[in-house]
Coordinates of C-alpha atoms and ligand atoms in Angstrom, one line a residue:
X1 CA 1.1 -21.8 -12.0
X2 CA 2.6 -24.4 -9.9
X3 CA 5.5 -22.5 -8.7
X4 CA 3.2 -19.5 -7.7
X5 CA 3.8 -20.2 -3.6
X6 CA 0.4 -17.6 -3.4
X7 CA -2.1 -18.3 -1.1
X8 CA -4.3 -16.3 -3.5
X9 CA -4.1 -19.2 -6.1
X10 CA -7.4 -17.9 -7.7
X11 CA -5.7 -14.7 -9.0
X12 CA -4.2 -15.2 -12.4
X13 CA -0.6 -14.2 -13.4
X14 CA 0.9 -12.6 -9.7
X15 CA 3.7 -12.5 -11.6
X16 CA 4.3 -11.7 -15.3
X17 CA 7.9 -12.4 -15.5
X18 CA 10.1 -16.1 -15.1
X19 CA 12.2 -16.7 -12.2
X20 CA 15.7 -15.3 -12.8
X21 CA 18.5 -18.5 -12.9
X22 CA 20.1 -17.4 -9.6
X23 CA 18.6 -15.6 -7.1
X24 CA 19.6 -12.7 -4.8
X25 CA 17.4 -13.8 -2.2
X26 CA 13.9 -14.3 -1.3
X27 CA 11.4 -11.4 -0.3
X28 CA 8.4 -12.5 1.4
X29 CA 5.5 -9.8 0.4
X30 CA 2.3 -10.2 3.2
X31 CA -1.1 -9.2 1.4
X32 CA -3.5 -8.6 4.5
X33 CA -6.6 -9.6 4.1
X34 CA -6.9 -10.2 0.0
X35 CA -10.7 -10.9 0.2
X36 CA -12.3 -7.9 3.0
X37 CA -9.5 -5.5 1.4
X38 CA -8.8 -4.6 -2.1
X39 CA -10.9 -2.4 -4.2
X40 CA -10.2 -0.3 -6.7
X41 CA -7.5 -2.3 -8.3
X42 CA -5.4 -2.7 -5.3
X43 CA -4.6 -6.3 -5.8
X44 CA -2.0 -4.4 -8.9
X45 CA 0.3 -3.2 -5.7
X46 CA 0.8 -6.9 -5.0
X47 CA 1.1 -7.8 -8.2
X48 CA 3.8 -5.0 -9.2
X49 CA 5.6 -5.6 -6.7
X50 CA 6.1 -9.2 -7.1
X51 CA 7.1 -8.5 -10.9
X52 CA 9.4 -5.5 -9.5
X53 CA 11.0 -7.7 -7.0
X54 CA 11.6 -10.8 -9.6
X55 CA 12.5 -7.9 -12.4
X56 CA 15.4 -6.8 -9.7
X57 CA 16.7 -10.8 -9.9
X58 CA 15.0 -11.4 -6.0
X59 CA 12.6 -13.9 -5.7
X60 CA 9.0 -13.1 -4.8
X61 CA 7.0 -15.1 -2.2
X62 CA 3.3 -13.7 -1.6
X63 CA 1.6 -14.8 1.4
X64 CA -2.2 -13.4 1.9
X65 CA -3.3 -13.0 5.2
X66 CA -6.8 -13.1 6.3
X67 CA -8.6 -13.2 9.5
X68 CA -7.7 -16.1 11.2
X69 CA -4.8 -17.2 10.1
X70 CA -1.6 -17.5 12.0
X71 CA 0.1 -13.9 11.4
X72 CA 3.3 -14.2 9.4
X73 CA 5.7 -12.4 11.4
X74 CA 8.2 -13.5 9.6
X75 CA 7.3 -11.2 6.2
X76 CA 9.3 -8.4 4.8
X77 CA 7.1 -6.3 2.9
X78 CA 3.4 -6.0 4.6
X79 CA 0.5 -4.7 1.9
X80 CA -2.9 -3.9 2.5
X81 CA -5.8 -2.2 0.2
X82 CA -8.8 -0.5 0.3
X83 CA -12.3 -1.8 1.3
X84 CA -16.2 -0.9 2.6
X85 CA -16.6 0.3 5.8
X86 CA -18.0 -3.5 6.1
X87 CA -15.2 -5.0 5.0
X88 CA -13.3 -2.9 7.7
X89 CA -15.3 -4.0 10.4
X90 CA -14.7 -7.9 9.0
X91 CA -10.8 -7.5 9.5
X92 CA -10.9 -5.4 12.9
X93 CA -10.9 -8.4 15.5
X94 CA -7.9 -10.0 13.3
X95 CA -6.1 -7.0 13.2
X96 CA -6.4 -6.3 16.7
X97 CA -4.8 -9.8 17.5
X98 CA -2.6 -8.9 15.8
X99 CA -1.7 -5.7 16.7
X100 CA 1.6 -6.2 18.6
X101 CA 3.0 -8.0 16.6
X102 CA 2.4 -4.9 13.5
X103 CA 3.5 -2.2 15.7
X104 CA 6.7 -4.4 16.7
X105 CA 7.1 -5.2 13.1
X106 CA 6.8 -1.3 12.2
X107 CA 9.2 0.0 15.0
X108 CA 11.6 -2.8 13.9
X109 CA 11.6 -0.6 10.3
X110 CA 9.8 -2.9 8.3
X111 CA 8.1 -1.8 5.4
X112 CA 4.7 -1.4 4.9
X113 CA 1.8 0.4 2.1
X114 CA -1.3 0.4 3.6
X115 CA -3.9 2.3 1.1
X116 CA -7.0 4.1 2.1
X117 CA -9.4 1.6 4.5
X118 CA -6.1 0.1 5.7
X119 CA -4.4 3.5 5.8
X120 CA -7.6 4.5 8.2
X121 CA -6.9 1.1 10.5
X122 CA -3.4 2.3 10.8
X123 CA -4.4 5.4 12.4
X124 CA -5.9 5.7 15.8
X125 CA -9.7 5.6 15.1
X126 CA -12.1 5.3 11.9
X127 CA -15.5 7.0 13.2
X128 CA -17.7 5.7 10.9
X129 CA -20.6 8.3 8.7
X130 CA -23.0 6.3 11.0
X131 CA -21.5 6.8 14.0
X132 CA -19.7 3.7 14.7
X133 CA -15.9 3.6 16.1
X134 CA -13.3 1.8 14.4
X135 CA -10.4 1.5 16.6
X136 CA -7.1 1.5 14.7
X137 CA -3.7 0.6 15.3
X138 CA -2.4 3.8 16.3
X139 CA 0.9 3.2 14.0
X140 CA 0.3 6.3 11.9
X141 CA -1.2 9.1 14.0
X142 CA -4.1 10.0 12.3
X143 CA -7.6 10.1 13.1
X144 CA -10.6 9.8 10.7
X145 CA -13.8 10.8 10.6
X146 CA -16.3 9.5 8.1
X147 CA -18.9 12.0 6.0
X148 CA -21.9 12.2 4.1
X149 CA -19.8 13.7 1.0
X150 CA -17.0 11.3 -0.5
X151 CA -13.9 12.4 -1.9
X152 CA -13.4 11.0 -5.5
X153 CA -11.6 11.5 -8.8
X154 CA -7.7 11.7 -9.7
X155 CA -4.8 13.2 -7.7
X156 CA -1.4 14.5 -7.9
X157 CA 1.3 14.3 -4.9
X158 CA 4.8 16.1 -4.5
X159 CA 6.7 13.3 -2.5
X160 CA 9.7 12.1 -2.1
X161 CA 9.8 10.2 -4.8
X162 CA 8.6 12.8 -7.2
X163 CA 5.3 13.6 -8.5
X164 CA 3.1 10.6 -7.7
X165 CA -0.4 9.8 -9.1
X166 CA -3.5 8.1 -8.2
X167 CA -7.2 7.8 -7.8
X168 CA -9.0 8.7 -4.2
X169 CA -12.6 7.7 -3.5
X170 CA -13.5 7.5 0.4
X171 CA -16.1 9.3 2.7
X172 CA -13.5 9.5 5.3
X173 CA -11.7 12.9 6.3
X174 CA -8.4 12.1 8.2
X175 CA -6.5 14.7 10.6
X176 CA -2.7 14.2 11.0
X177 CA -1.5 14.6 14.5
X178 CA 0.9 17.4 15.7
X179 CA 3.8 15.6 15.0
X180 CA 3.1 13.7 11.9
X181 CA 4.3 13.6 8.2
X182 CA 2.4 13.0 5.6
X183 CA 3.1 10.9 2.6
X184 CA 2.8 13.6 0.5
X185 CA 1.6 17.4 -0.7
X186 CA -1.4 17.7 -2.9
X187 CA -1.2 19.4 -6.1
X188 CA -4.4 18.3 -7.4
X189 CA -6.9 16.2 -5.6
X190 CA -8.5 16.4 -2.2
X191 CA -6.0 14.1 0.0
X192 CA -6.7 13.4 3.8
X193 CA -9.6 15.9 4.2
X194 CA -9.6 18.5 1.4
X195 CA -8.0 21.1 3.1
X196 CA -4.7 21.2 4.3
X197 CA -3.0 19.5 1.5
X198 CA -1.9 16.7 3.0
X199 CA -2.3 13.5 1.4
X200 CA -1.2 10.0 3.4
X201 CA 1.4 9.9 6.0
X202 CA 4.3 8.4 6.9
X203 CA 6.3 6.9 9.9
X204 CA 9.7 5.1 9.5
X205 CA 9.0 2.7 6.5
X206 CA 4.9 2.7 7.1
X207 CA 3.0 5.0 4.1
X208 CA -0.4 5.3 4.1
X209 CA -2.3 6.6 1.4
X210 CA -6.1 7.0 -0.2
X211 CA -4.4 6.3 -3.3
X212 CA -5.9 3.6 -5.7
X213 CA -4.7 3.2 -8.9
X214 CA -3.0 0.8 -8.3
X215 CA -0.6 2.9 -6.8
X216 CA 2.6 0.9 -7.6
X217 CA 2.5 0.0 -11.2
X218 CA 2.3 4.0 -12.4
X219 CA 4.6 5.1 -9.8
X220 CA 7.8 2.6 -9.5
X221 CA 9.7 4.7 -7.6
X222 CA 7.4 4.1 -5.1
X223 CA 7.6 0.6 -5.4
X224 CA 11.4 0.2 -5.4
X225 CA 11.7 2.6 -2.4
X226 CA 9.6 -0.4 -0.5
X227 CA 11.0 -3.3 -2.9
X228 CA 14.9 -1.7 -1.6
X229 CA 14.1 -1.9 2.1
X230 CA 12.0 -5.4 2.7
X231 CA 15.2 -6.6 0.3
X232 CA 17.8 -5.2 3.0
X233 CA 15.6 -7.3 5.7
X234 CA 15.5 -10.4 3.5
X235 CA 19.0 -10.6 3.2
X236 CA 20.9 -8.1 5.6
X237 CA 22.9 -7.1 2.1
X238 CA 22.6 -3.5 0.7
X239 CA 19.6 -3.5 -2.0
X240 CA 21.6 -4.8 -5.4
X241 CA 18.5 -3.5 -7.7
X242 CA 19.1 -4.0 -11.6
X243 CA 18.5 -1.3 -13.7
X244 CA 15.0 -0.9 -15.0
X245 CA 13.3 0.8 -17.3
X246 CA 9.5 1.8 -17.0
X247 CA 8.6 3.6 -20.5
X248 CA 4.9 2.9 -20.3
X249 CA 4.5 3.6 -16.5
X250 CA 6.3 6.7 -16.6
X251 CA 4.3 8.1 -20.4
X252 CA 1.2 7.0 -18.2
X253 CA 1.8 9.1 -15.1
X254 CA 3.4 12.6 -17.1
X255 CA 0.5 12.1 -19.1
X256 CA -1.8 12.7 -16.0
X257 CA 0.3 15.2 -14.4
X258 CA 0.1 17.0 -17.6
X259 CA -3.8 16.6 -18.2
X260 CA -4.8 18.0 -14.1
X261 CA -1.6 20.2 -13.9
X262 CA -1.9 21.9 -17.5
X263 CA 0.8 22.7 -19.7
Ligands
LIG1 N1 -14.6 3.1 3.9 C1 -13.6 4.0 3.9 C2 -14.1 5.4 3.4 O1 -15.0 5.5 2.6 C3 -12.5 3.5 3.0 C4 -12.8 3.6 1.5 C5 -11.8 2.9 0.7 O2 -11.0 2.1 1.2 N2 -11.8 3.2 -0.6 O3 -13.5 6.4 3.9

């Protein structure tokens, strides 16, 4: 894959369609911290949304971060994943270097997905089930508290984007501040704590969720809602997005729906 301008040249086929002739522009997608944070088929998000991107005749550069490296500041589309509580404690010193630069880059409006370990590092504090404090970014005003009992199987959210579907597994139960939104309502699932039926949250173009999945590829309204604002940042042009058509993604997800909804 020579022109794959990845850092993560170990992962096979980021993207699964050719380069269209002419280009509308290119969107730089930042994947932080590929190795400490992706579980559950999280690495999908990056990869459906480099597809998406080329499928909507932009052109896709993916740049993983990880801790260490200079921060790319310069990104228009920020992605991170799930991970252990370990792994969250690998990328903490990084992403508190890097912290001004994140919340300058979220006031600015840029977007971002940030999925369950990286959701809780977005908030103000991850306490640990063993005690230990986390401190977070304090973008999304959440806190989290970890638990002995962990919060798995499939869910359903009402969001703005419709009905949205995914897979939670995490020991964490997070609190939404006064003020905040969350990403979306839960129809079936547990969501931030199990129960107020909040799932994620969102500020400006920051959503964080618990949901694995991969998110994007069953839900690509979600992914052209981010895909539509990084591509107004790449090239200060309204989003031009080509018409797409997601059969197997959408069979996939009213298929669930139907199977934890009923009828
Ligand atoms: N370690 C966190 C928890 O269990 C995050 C888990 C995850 O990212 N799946 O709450």
């Amino acid at each position: 894959m020579s022109d794959n301008p990845s850092s993560l040249g170990e992962t096979p086929a980021l993207f699964d369609v050719p380069p269209a002739a002419t280009s509308k522009g290119t969107i730089r997608v930042v994947h932080l911290y590929p190795r400490e944070m992706s579980i559950y088929g999280d690495l999908g998000n990056v990869k459906c949304l480099a597809t998406r991107i080329r499928r909507h005749g932009y052109e896709p550069e993916v740049i993983g971060h990880s801790p260490g490296d200079p921060f790319p500041v310069d990104g228009h589309l920020f992605v991170g994943g799930g991970g252990q509580d370990s792994g969250q404690a690998r990328v903490e010193e990084d992403l508190e270097r890097n912290a001004s630069a994140l919340r300058d880059l979220a006031a600015a409006g840029s977007p971002m997905l940030m999925i369950c370990g990286m959701y809780q590092l977005f908030g103000n504090a991850f306490v640990t089930v063993d005690g230990r404090t986390l401190p977070g970014l304090g973008i999304l005003d959440v806190t989290t508290q970890g638990n002995a009992t962990r919060m798995i199987g499939p869910v359903v959210l009402d969001t703005v984007v419709g009905k949205v579907v995914g897979y939670e597994n995490h020991s964490g139960a997070t609190t939404l501040g006064s003020g905040q939104a969350p990403f979306g309502t839960v129809v079936h699932g547990h969501g931030n704590n199990g129960s107020d039926k909040t799932e994620g949250a969102r500020t400006g173009n920051v959503i964080g969720s618990y949901l694995h999945g991969p998110l994007l590829p069953a839900n690509p309204a979600l992914a052209d809602l981010l895909i539509g604002l990084a591509a107004v940042r790449a090239t200060g042009r309204p989003f031009e997005p080509e018409p797409l058509l997601d059969p197997v993604a959408d069979e996939a997800r009213n298929r669930q729906v139907r199977r934890l909804l009923g009828g």
